[in-house]
Amino acid sequence: MGIYVNPGNAAFRKALNSEIYVDKTDLIAVTNRRIDTSDCFLCVSRPRRFGKSMAADMLAAYYSKGCDSQDLFKGKKIEAKPSFKAHLNRHPVIRLDIQQFLFQESHLEIFLDKIQESVIKELREQFGDCFEVDEYGLQGVLKQLFVRIGISFIFIIDEWDCVFRLAKNRQEIQKKYLDFLRGLFKGTDYVALAYMTGILPIKKYGEHSAINIFREFSMLKPGRIAEYFGFTELEVQELCRKYQIDYEETQKWYDGYLLGTQHLYNPQAVTELIENRDFQSYWT
């Protein structure tokens, strides 16, 4: 088990241990269908507090060979799906939270090197000396692993766009980062699935975007995954019954989003309401 390569399931376990948890494991059935297909690149863009990181933690816990997560998914929706056992803890996973490498502006000059150094170090620890590090960095290492021992990876990248928020006036940094992602993903055989989350859409960067291979699921075009980010009407109704909260009043305050045909609530607002027993603005 590593930090970035084949991580454990501690983060998802904490989510399950929370008093208020809503089962979104059906998302796994959606990603399972895309493994080792030409549609294996997904990017989910949502505002903060819509459960993006929780979903990333869930996917890492499910796919990673670095842990045994069967008990975590016992009784959850995904357990009843045919693909559940086929992929449970069966894949090498590379899990990155880009924000962890960029918690101050000075890191903009070094974060790509640090990402590659950290991942390559763990790859060496887990797979031994079956590759050499050359000028192609992480991309070159992953290509060697695929060719020599047939390993393909599931990539889970959270906060992919934090670079653009921190380096909003640094075009050279933005371009270098997009070139890194293009080299990592475009035209490669070692990607079984790539799942990214962020606040801003990839297409925002127009001609500078080097990662147009990703299928984007945004607030305006959520596709078939709308219900997996945010609380649905039925989920909020159930929570209101459980915690004896007035649903009609909750609807007046927090029913703020219509994604496709789904009326969605911000999970943070509903959770704060239940904890505080007080209707007010919880927008962060």
PDB file of C-alpha atoms in Angstrom:
ATOM      1  CA  MET A   1       0.000   0.000   0.000  1.00  0.00           C
ATOM      2  CA  GLY A   2       1.290   3.429  -0.904  1.00  0.00           C
ATOM      3  CA  ILE A   3       0.289   7.065  -0.640  1.00  0.00           C
ATOM      4  CA  TYR A   4      -0.089   7.576  -4.397  1.00  0.00           C
ATOM      5  CA  VAL A   5       0.311   4.086  -5.887  1.00  0.00           C
ATOM      6  CA  ASN A   6      -2.211   1.487  -4.729  1.00  0.00           C
ATOM      7  CA  PRO A   7      -3.484   3.582  -1.810  1.00  0.00           C
ATOM      8  CA  GLY A   8      -5.527   2.278   1.095  1.00  0.00           C
ATOM      9  CA  ASN A   9      -9.181   2.913   1.893  1.00  0.00           C
ATOM     10  CA  ALA A  10      -8.914   5.024   5.073  1.00  0.00           C
ATOM     11  CA  ALA A  11     -10.434   8.160   3.502  1.00  0.00           C
ATOM     12  CA  PHE A  12     -13.552   6.354   2.262  1.00  0.00           C
ATOM     13  CA  ARG A  13     -13.879   4.503   5.561  1.00  0.00           C
ATOM     14  CA  LYS A  14     -14.065   7.889   7.326  1.00  0.00           C
ATOM     15  CA  ALA A  15     -16.879   8.960   4.994  1.00  0.00           C
ATOM     16  CA  LEU A  16     -18.793   5.782   5.808  1.00  0.00           C
ATOM     17  CA  ASN A  17     -18.272   6.350   9.529  1.00  0.00           C
ATOM     18  CA  SER A  18     -19.846   9.813   9.333  1.00  0.00           C
ATOM     19  CA  GLU A  19     -23.282  10.188  10.874  1.00  0.00           C
ATOM     20  CA  ILE A  20     -24.706  11.454   7.581  1.00  0.00           C
ATOM     21  CA  TYR A  21     -23.727   9.297   4.627  1.00  0.00           C
ATOM     22  CA  VAL A  22     -25.657   8.899   1.365  1.00  0.00           C
ATOM     23  CA  ASP A  23     -24.878   5.856  -0.775  1.00  0.00           C
ATOM     24  CA  LYS A  24     -23.449   6.928  -4.144  1.00  0.00           C
ATOM     25  CA  THR A  25     -21.722   3.653  -4.944  1.00  0.00           C
ATOM     26  CA  ASP A  26     -23.765   3.142  -8.123  1.00  0.00           C
ATOM     27  CA  LEU A  27     -21.270   5.534  -9.725  1.00  0.00           C
ATOM     28  CA  ILE A  28     -18.834   2.612  -9.691  1.00  0.00           C
ATOM     29  CA  ALA A  29     -21.018   0.683 -12.140  1.00  0.00           C
ATOM     30  CA  VAL A  30     -20.719   3.627 -14.545  1.00  0.00           C
ATOM     31  CA  THR A  31     -16.917   3.724 -14.340  1.00  0.00           C
ATOM     32  CA  ASN A  32     -16.646  -0.085 -14.540  1.00  0.00           C
ATOM     33  CA  ARG A  33     -18.310  -0.016 -17.956  1.00  0.00           C
ATOM     34  CA  ARG A  34     -15.579   2.299 -19.244  1.00  0.00           C
ATOM     35  CA  ILE A  35     -12.523   0.330 -18.134  1.00  0.00           C
ATOM     36  CA  ASP A  36     -10.269  -0.633 -21.054  1.00  0.00           C
ATOM     37  CA  THR A  37     -12.498   1.095 -23.616  1.00  0.00           C
ATOM     38  CA  SER A  38     -12.015   4.122 -25.836  1.00  0.00           C
ATOM     39  CA  ASP A  39     -14.300   6.000 -23.406  1.00  0.00           C
ATOM     40  CA  CYS A  40     -12.053   5.478 -20.391  1.00  0.00           C
ATOM     41  CA  PHE A  41     -11.308   9.199 -19.839  1.00  0.00           C
ATOM     42  CA  LEU A  42     -13.806  11.024 -17.583  1.00  0.00           C
ATOM     43  CA  CYS A  43     -13.727  14.470 -16.002  1.00  0.00           C
ATOM     44  CA  VAL A  44     -16.346  15.641 -13.495  1.00  0.00           C
ATOM     45  CA  SER A  45     -16.576  19.397 -12.838  1.00  0.00           C
ATOM     46  CA  ARG A  46     -18.722  20.659  -9.955  1.00  0.00           C
ATOM     47  CA  PRO A  47     -18.642  23.496  -7.401  1.00  0.00           C
ATOM     48  CA  ARG A  48     -17.122  22.849  -4.004  1.00  0.00           C
ATOM     49  CA  ARG A  49     -18.972  20.689  -1.485  1.00  0.00           C
ATOM     50  CA  PHE A  50     -20.692  18.483  -4.059  1.00  0.00           C
ATOM     51  CA  GLY A  51     -18.979  15.250  -3.046  1.00  0.00           C
ATOM     52  CA  LYS A  52     -16.277  15.141  -5.725  1.00  0.00           C
ATOM     53  CA  SER A  53     -13.477  14.176  -3.343  1.00  0.00           C
ATOM     54  CA  MET A  54     -15.640  11.635  -1.538  1.00  0.00           C
ATOM     55  CA  ALA A  55     -16.391   9.976  -4.880  1.00  0.00           C
ATOM     56  CA  ALA A  56     -12.673   9.934  -5.738  1.00  0.00           C
ATOM     57  CA  ASP A  57     -11.905   8.336  -2.359  1.00  0.00           C
ATOM     58  CA  MET A  58     -14.649   5.782  -2.980  1.00  0.00           C
ATOM     59  CA  LEU A  59     -13.270   4.823  -6.391  1.00  0.00           C
ATOM     60  CA  ALA A  60      -9.738   4.509  -5.017  1.00  0.00           C
ATOM     61  CA  ALA A  61     -10.978   2.286  -2.181  1.00  0.00           C
ATOM     62  CA  TYR A  62     -12.888   0.107  -4.645  1.00  0.00           C
ATOM     63  CA  TYR A  63     -10.249  -0.345  -7.345  1.00  0.00           C
ATOM     64  CA  SER A  64      -6.950  -0.229  -5.441  1.00  0.00           C
ATOM     65  CA  LYS A  65      -4.942  -3.428  -5.036  1.00  0.00           C
ATOM     66  CA  GLY A  66      -3.400  -1.811  -1.964  1.00  0.00           C
ATOM     67  CA  CYS A  67      -6.326  -2.690   0.315  1.00  0.00           C
ATOM     68  CA  ASP A  68      -9.217  -5.060   0.966  1.00  0.00           C
ATOM     69  CA  SER A  69     -12.458  -3.079   0.797  1.00  0.00           C
ATOM     70  CA  GLN A  70     -15.064  -5.800   0.584  1.00  0.00           C
ATOM     71  CA  ASP A  71     -16.429  -5.006   4.051  1.00  0.00           C
ATOM     72  CA  LEU A  72     -16.808  -1.313   3.169  1.00  0.00           C
ATOM     73  CA  PHE A  73     -19.153  -2.078   0.281  1.00  0.00           C
ATOM     74  CA  LYS A  74     -21.200  -4.707   2.050  1.00  0.00           C
ATOM     75  CA  GLY A  75     -24.882  -3.797   1.739  1.00  0.00           C
ATOM     76  CA  LYS A  76     -24.170  -0.864  -0.580  1.00  0.00           C
ATOM     77  CA  LYS A  77     -25.942  -0.439  -3.927  1.00  0.00           C
ATOM     78  CA  ILE A  78     -22.948  -1.457  -6.027  1.00  0.00           C
ATOM     79  CA  GLU A  79     -22.733  -4.870  -4.326  1.00  0.00           C
ATOM     80  CA  ALA A  80     -25.787  -6.025  -6.286  1.00  0.00           C
ATOM     81  CA  LYS A  81     -24.312  -5.074  -9.678  1.00  0.00           C
ATOM     82  CA  PRO A  82     -22.792  -7.818 -11.888  1.00  0.00           C
ATOM     83  CA  SER A  83     -19.462  -6.001 -12.283  1.00  0.00           C
ATOM     84  CA  PHE A  84     -18.902  -5.548  -8.537  1.00  0.00           C
ATOM     85  CA  LYS A  85     -16.622  -8.522  -7.840  1.00  0.00           C
ATOM     86  CA  ALA A  86     -14.875  -8.330 -11.207  1.00  0.00           C
ATOM     87  CA  HIS A  87     -13.083  -5.100 -10.323  1.00  0.00           C
ATOM     88  CA  LEU A  88     -13.077  -4.976  -6.512  1.00  0.00           C
ATOM     89  CA  ASN A  89      -9.442  -4.313  -5.463  1.00  0.00           C
ATOM     90  CA  ARG A  90      -8.202  -5.795  -8.749  1.00  0.00           C
ATOM     91  CA  HIS A  91      -6.435  -2.803 -10.324  1.00  0.00           C
ATOM     92  CA  PRO A  92      -3.170  -0.922  -9.862  1.00  0.00           C
ATOM     93  CA  VAL A  93      -4.253   2.626  -8.984  1.00  0.00           C
ATOM     94  CA  ILE A  94      -2.441   5.969  -9.110  1.00  0.00           C
ATOM     95  CA  ARG A  95      -4.332   8.433  -6.908  1.00  0.00           C
ATOM     96  CA  LEU A  96      -3.324  12.112  -6.922  1.00  0.00           C
ATOM     97  CA  ASP A  97      -4.759  15.176  -5.231  1.00  0.00           C
ATOM     98  CA  ILE A  98      -3.025  17.963  -7.148  1.00  0.00           C
ATOM     99  CA  GLN A  99      -3.813  20.467  -4.405  1.00  0.00           C
ATOM    100  CA  GLN A 100      -1.556  18.535  -2.009  1.00  0.00           C
ATOM    101  CA  PHE A 101       1.409  19.489  -4.189  1.00  0.00           C
ATOM    102  CA  LEU A 102       0.354  23.140  -4.481  1.00  0.00           C
ATOM    103  CA  PHE A 103      -0.458  24.569  -1.086  1.00  0.00           C
ATOM    104  CA  GLN A 104       1.554  27.745  -1.767  1.00  0.00           C
ATOM    105  CA  GLU A 105       2.444  29.729  -4.879  1.00  0.00           C
ATOM    106  CA  SER A 106       6.183  28.968  -4.726  1.00  0.00           C
ATOM    107  CA  HIS A 107       5.401  25.303  -5.449  1.00  0.00           C
ATOM    108  CA  LEU A 108       4.317  26.159  -8.997  1.00  0.00           C
ATOM    109  CA  GLU A 109       7.903  25.869 -10.191  1.00  0.00           C
ATOM    110  CA  ILE A 110       8.483  22.405  -8.737  1.00  0.00           C
ATOM    111  CA  PHE A 111       5.141  20.608  -8.359  1.00  0.00           C
ATOM    112  CA  LEU A 112       5.345  18.578 -11.581  1.00  0.00           C
ATOM    113  CA  ASP A 113       8.793  17.288 -10.645  1.00  0.00           C
ATOM    114  CA  LYS A 114       7.565  16.433  -7.142  1.00  0.00           C
ATOM    115  CA  ILE A 115       4.540  14.551  -8.496  1.00  0.00           C
ATOM    116  CA  GLN A 116       6.721  12.464 -10.790  1.00  0.00           C
ATOM    117  CA  GLU A 117       9.403  11.832  -8.165  1.00  0.00           C
ATOM    118  CA  SER A 118       6.826  10.722  -5.590  1.00  0.00           C
ATOM    119  CA  VAL A 119       4.962   8.368  -7.928  1.00  0.00           C
ATOM    120  CA  ILE A 120       8.108   6.881  -9.471  1.00  0.00           C
ATOM    121  CA  LYS A 121       9.542   6.239  -5.994  1.00  0.00           C
ATOM    122  CA  GLU A 122       6.453   4.238  -5.023  1.00  0.00           C
ATOM    123  CA  LEU A 123       6.411   2.409  -8.352  1.00  0.00           C
ATOM    124  CA  ARG A 124      10.001   1.343  -7.661  1.00  0.00           C
ATOM    125  CA  GLU A 125       9.032   0.131  -4.174  1.00  0.00           C
ATOM    126  CA  GLN A 126       6.106  -1.899  -5.486  1.00  0.00           C
ATOM    127  CA  PHE A 127       7.391  -3.193  -8.835  1.00  0.00           C
ATOM    128  CA  GLY A 128      11.150  -3.352  -8.320  1.00  0.00           C
ATOM    129  CA  ASP A 129      13.892  -2.531 -10.812  1.00  0.00           C
ATOM    130  CA  CYS A 130      12.023  -3.421 -13.999  1.00  0.00           C
ATOM    131  CA  PHE A 131      12.229   0.106 -15.415  1.00  0.00           C
ATOM    132  CA  GLU A 132      14.663   2.949 -15.953  1.00  0.00           C
ATOM    133  CA  VAL A 133      13.935   6.630 -15.385  1.00  0.00           C
ATOM    134  CA  ASP A 134      14.808   8.725 -18.432  1.00  0.00           C
ATOM    135  CA  GLU A 135      13.997  12.152 -19.849  1.00  0.00           C
ATOM    136  CA  TYR A 136      10.374  11.120 -20.357  1.00  0.00           C
ATOM    137  CA  GLY A 137       9.813  10.897 -16.603  1.00  0.00           C
ATOM    138  CA  LEU A 138       6.647   9.262 -15.311  1.00  0.00           C
ATOM    139  CA  GLN A 139       5.206   8.691 -18.774  1.00  0.00           C
ATOM    140  CA  GLY A 140       8.299   6.743 -19.812  1.00  0.00           C
ATOM    141  CA  VAL A 141       8.246   4.645 -16.633  1.00  0.00           C
ATOM    142  CA  LEU A 142       4.581   3.705 -17.105  1.00  0.00           C
ATOM    143  CA  LYS A 143       5.205   2.754 -20.733  1.00  0.00           C
ATOM    144  CA  GLN A 144       8.021   0.436 -19.645  1.00  0.00           C
ATOM    145  CA  LEU A 145       5.849  -1.194 -16.995  1.00  0.00           C
ATOM    146  CA  PHE A 146       3.122  -1.836 -19.562  1.00  0.00           C
ATOM    147  CA  VAL A 147       5.492  -3.284 -22.161  1.00  0.00           C
ATOM    148  CA  ARG A 148       7.604  -5.376 -19.807  1.00  0.00           C
ATOM    149  CA  ILE A 149       5.052  -6.756 -17.341  1.00  0.00           C
ATOM    150  CA  GLY A 150       1.698  -5.791 -18.876  1.00  0.00           C
ATOM    151  CA  ILE A 151       0.522  -3.385 -16.165  1.00  0.00           C
ATOM    152  CA  SER A 152      -2.189  -0.841 -16.930  1.00  0.00           C
ATOM    153  CA  PHE A 153      -3.364   1.647 -14.312  1.00  0.00           C
ATOM    154  CA  ILE A 154      -6.485   3.362 -13.100  1.00  0.00           C
ATOM    155  CA  PHE A 155      -5.761   7.058 -12.540  1.00  0.00           C
ATOM    156  CA  ILE A 156      -7.845   9.023 -10.039  1.00  0.00           C
ATOM    157  CA  ILE A 157      -6.952  12.718  -9.982  1.00  0.00           C
ATOM    158  CA  ASP A 158      -8.719  15.140  -7.662  1.00  0.00           C
ATOM    159  CA  GLU A 159      -8.569  18.957  -7.929  1.00  0.00           C
ATOM    160  CA  TRP A 160      -7.020  18.713 -11.391  1.00  0.00           C
ATOM    161  CA  ASP A 161      -7.633  22.438 -12.034  1.00  0.00           C
ATOM    162  CA  CYS A 162      -6.156  23.982  -8.879  1.00  0.00           C
ATOM    163  CA  VAL A 163      -3.082  24.927 -10.955  1.00  0.00           C
ATOM    164  CA  PHE A 164      -5.184  27.397 -12.931  1.00  0.00           C
ATOM    165  CA  ARG A 165      -6.564  29.014  -9.807  1.00  0.00           C
ATOM    166  CA  LEU A 166      -3.118  29.488  -8.282  1.00  0.00           C
ATOM    167  CA  ALA A 167      -1.325  30.341 -11.539  1.00  0.00           C
ATOM    168  CA  LYS A 168      -4.120  32.336 -13.179  1.00  0.00           C
ATOM    169  CA  ASN A 169      -1.638  34.825 -14.665  1.00  0.00           C
ATOM    170  CA  ARG A 170       1.128  32.334 -15.425  1.00  0.00           C
ATOM    171  CA  GLN A 171       0.491  31.067 -18.938  1.00  0.00           C
ATOM    172  CA  GLU A 172       3.818  29.215 -19.081  1.00  0.00           C
ATOM    173  CA  ILE A 173       2.936  27.207 -15.948  1.00  0.00           C
ATOM    174  CA  GLN A 174      -0.512  26.377 -17.313  1.00  0.00           C
ATOM    175  CA  LYS A 175       0.907  25.210 -20.629  1.00  0.00           C
ATOM    176  CA  LYS A 176       3.582  23.088 -18.954  1.00  0.00           C
ATOM    177  CA  TYR A 177       0.948  21.411 -16.792  1.00  0.00           C
ATOM    178  CA  LEU A 178      -1.387  20.702 -19.725  1.00  0.00           C
ATOM    179  CA  ASP A 179       1.540  19.324 -21.736  1.00  0.00           C
ATOM    180  CA  PHE A 180       2.313  17.014 -18.805  1.00  0.00           C
ATOM    181  CA  LEU A 181      -1.273  15.717 -18.732  1.00  0.00           C
ATOM    182  CA  ARG A 182      -1.323  15.278 -22.494  1.00  0.00           C
ATOM    183  CA  GLY A 183       1.882  13.264 -22.389  1.00  0.00           C
ATOM    184  CA  LEU A 184       0.573  11.201 -19.496  1.00  0.00           C
ATOM    185  CA  PHE A 185      -2.747  10.270 -21.117  1.00  0.00           C
ATOM    186  CA  LYS A 186      -2.995  10.865 -24.848  1.00  0.00           C
ATOM    187  CA  GLY A 187      -2.253   7.873 -27.070  1.00  0.00           C
ATOM    188  CA  THR A 188      -1.084   5.638 -24.221  1.00  0.00           C
ATOM    189  CA  ASP A 189      -1.745   1.940 -23.629  1.00  0.00           C
ATOM    190  CA  TYR A 190      -1.175   1.877 -19.879  1.00  0.00           C
ATOM    191  CA  VAL A 191      -4.417   3.710 -18.997  1.00  0.00           C
ATOM    192  CA  ALA A 192      -7.281   1.387 -18.047  1.00  0.00           C
ATOM    193  CA  LEU A 193      -9.340   4.297 -16.694  1.00  0.00           C
ATOM    194  CA  ALA A 194      -8.663   7.970 -15.973  1.00  0.00           C
ATOM    195  CA  TYR A 195     -11.060   9.808 -13.683  1.00  0.00           C
ATOM    196  CA  MET A 196     -10.504  13.492 -12.857  1.00  0.00           C
ATOM    197  CA  THR A 197     -12.456  16.007 -10.786  1.00  0.00           C
ATOM    198  CA  GLY A 198     -12.312  19.774 -10.520  1.00  0.00           C
ATOM    199  CA  ILE A 199     -14.293  22.969 -10.297  1.00  0.00           C
ATOM    200  CA  LEU A 200     -13.557  24.339 -13.757  1.00  0.00           C
ATOM    201  CA  PRO A 201     -14.289  22.580 -17.071  1.00  0.00           C
ATOM    202  CA  ILE A 202     -11.384  21.430 -19.225  1.00  0.00           C
ATOM    203  CA  LYS A 203     -12.814  23.186 -22.268  1.00  0.00           C
ATOM    204  CA  LYS A 204     -12.396  26.529 -20.510  1.00  0.00           C
ATOM    205  CA  TYR A 205      -8.815  26.634 -21.739  1.00  0.00           C
ATOM    206  CA  GLY A 206      -9.676  26.488 -25.439  1.00  0.00           C
ATOM    207  CA  GLU A 207      -6.735  26.097 -27.778  1.00  0.00           C
ATOM    208  CA  HIS A 208      -4.385  25.629 -24.834  1.00  0.00           C
ATOM    209  CA  SER A 209      -6.230  22.520 -23.688  1.00  0.00           C
ATOM    210  CA  ALA A 210      -4.092  19.500 -24.455  1.00  0.00           C
ATOM    211  CA  ILE A 211      -6.440  16.963 -22.860  1.00  0.00           C
ATOM    212  CA  ASN A 212      -9.533  17.004 -25.067  1.00  0.00           C
ATOM    213  CA  ILE A 213      -9.695  13.200 -24.914  1.00  0.00           C
ATOM    214  CA  PHE A 214     -11.739  13.475 -21.704  1.00  0.00           C
ATOM    215  CA  ARG A 215     -15.507  13.121 -21.677  1.00  0.00           C
ATOM    216  CA  GLU A 216     -16.709  15.995 -19.526  1.00  0.00           C
ATOM    217  CA  PHE A 217     -19.621  15.884 -17.078  1.00  0.00           C
ATOM    218  CA  SER A 218     -20.300  19.459 -15.993  1.00  0.00           C
ATOM    219  CA  MET A 219     -23.127  21.233 -14.155  1.00  0.00           C
ATOM    220  CA  LEU A 220     -24.623  22.300 -17.496  1.00  0.00           C
ATOM    221  CA  LYS A 221     -24.129  18.907 -19.152  1.00  0.00           C
ATOM    222  CA  PRO A 222     -24.181  16.301 -16.379  1.00  0.00           C
ATOM    223  CA  GLY A 223     -25.073  13.369 -18.615  1.00  0.00           C
ATOM    224  CA  ARG A 224     -26.119  10.201 -16.808  1.00  0.00           C
ATOM    225  CA  ILE A 225     -24.103  10.897 -13.659  1.00  0.00           C
ATOM    226  CA  ALA A 226     -26.099  13.877 -12.327  1.00  0.00           C
ATOM    227  CA  GLU A 227     -27.514  11.943  -9.360  1.00  0.00           C
ATOM    228  CA  TYR A 228     -24.093  10.918  -8.050  1.00  0.00           C
ATOM    229  CA  PHE A 229     -22.948  14.434  -7.116  1.00  0.00           C
ATOM    230  CA  GLY A 230     -25.250  16.290  -4.755  1.00  0.00           C
ATOM    231  CA  PHE A 231     -28.256  14.958  -2.855  1.00  0.00           C
ATOM    232  CA  THR A 232     -31.356  14.091  -4.886  1.00  0.00           C
ATOM    233  CA  GLU A 233     -34.929  14.931  -3.832  1.00  0.00           C
ATOM    234  CA  LEU A 234     -35.569  11.373  -2.664  1.00  0.00           C
ATOM    235  CA  GLU A 235     -32.346  11.293  -0.662  1.00  0.00           C
ATOM    236  CA  VAL A 236     -33.157  14.581   1.063  1.00  0.00           C
ATOM    237  CA  GLN A 237     -36.712  13.453   1.779  1.00  0.00           C
ATOM    238  CA  GLU A 238     -35.333  10.327   3.445  1.00  0.00           C
ATOM    239  CA  LEU A 239     -32.860  12.363   5.492  1.00  0.00           C
ATOM    240  CA  CYS A 240     -35.621  14.736   6.574  1.00  0.00           C
ATOM    241  CA  ARG A 241     -37.764  11.808   7.731  1.00  0.00           C
ATOM    242  CA  LYS A 242     -34.873  10.240   9.589  1.00  0.00           C
ATOM    243  CA  TYR A 243     -33.856  13.425  11.388  1.00  0.00           C
ATOM    244  CA  GLN A 244     -37.364  14.907  11.702  1.00  0.00           C
ATOM    245  CA  ILE A 245     -36.711  17.974   9.558  1.00  0.00           C
ATOM    246  CA  ASP A 246     -39.479  19.784   7.660  1.00  0.00           C
ATOM    247  CA  TYR A 247     -38.906  18.762   4.025  1.00  0.00           C
ATOM    248  CA  GLU A 248     -41.034  21.523   2.485  1.00  0.00           C
ATOM    249  CA  GLU A 249     -39.001  24.150   4.318  1.00  0.00           C
ATOM    250  CA  THR A 250     -35.786  22.379   3.330  1.00  0.00           C
ATOM    251  CA  GLN A 251     -36.917  22.457  -0.293  1.00  0.00           C
ATOM    252  CA  LYS A 252     -37.592  26.203  -0.110  1.00  0.00           C
ATOM    253  CA  TRP A 253     -34.104  26.875   1.246  1.00  0.00           C
ATOM    254  CA  TYR A 254     -31.827  24.456  -0.575  1.00  0.00           C
ATOM    255  CA  ASP A 255     -33.424  23.084  -3.773  1.00  0.00           C
ATOM    256  CA  GLY A 256     -31.081  25.177  -5.913  1.00  0.00           C
ATOM    257  CA  TYR A 257     -29.996  23.055  -8.869  1.00  0.00           C
ATOM    258  CA  LEU A 258     -31.659  21.340 -11.805  1.00  0.00           C
ATOM    259  CA  LEU A 259     -29.198  19.040 -13.560  1.00  0.00           C
ATOM    260  CA  GLY A 260     -30.893  17.327 -16.464  1.00  0.00           C
ATOM    261  CA  THR A 261     -34.066  16.002 -14.878  1.00  0.00           C
ATOM    262  CA  GLN A 262     -32.579  15.809 -11.374  1.00  0.00           C
ATOM    263  CA  HIS A 263     -33.353  18.360  -8.651  1.00  0.00           C
ATOM    264  CA  LEU A 264     -30.177  18.433  -6.569  1.00  0.00           C
ATOM    265  CA  TYR A 265     -29.251  19.835  -3.203  1.00  0.00           C
ATOM    266  CA  ASN A 266     -25.812  20.892  -2.021  1.00  0.00           C
ATOM    267  CA  PRO A 267     -24.728  18.127   0.415  1.00  0.00           C
ATOM    268  CA  GLN A 268     -22.879  20.572   2.654  1.00  0.00           C
ATOM    269  CA  ALA A 269     -26.001  22.705   3.147  1.00  0.00           C
ATOM    270  CA  VAL A 270     -28.210  19.721   3.990  1.00  0.00           C
ATOM    271  CA  THR A 271     -25.610  18.255   6.349  1.00  0.00           C
ATOM    272  CA  GLU A 272     -25.183  21.569   8.175  1.00  0.00           C
ATOM    273  CA  LEU A 273     -28.964  21.895   8.465  1.00  0.00           C
ATOM    274  CA  ILE A 274     -29.263  18.474  10.070  1.00  0.00           C
ATOM    275  CA  GLU A 275     -26.386  19.100  12.452  1.00  0.00           C
ATOM    276  CA  ASN A 276     -27.457  22.635  13.453  1.00  0.00           C
ATOM    277  CA  ARG A 277     -31.238  22.191  13.197  1.00  0.00           C
ATOM    278  CA  ASP A 278     -31.356  25.705  11.795  1.00  0.00           C
ATOM    279  CA  PHE A 279     -32.402  27.008   8.354  1.00  0.00           C
ATOM    280  CA  GLN A 280     -29.854  29.496   7.084  1.00  0.00           C
ATOM    281  CA  SER A 281     -27.412  30.010   4.233  1.00  0.00           C
ATOM    282  CA  TYR A 282     -24.608  27.457   4.397  1.00  0.00           C
ATOM    283  CA  TRP A 283     -23.007  28.440   1.093  1.00  0.00           C
ATOM    284  CA  THR A 284     -19.196  28.275   1.308  1.00  0.00           C
TER     285      THR A 284
END
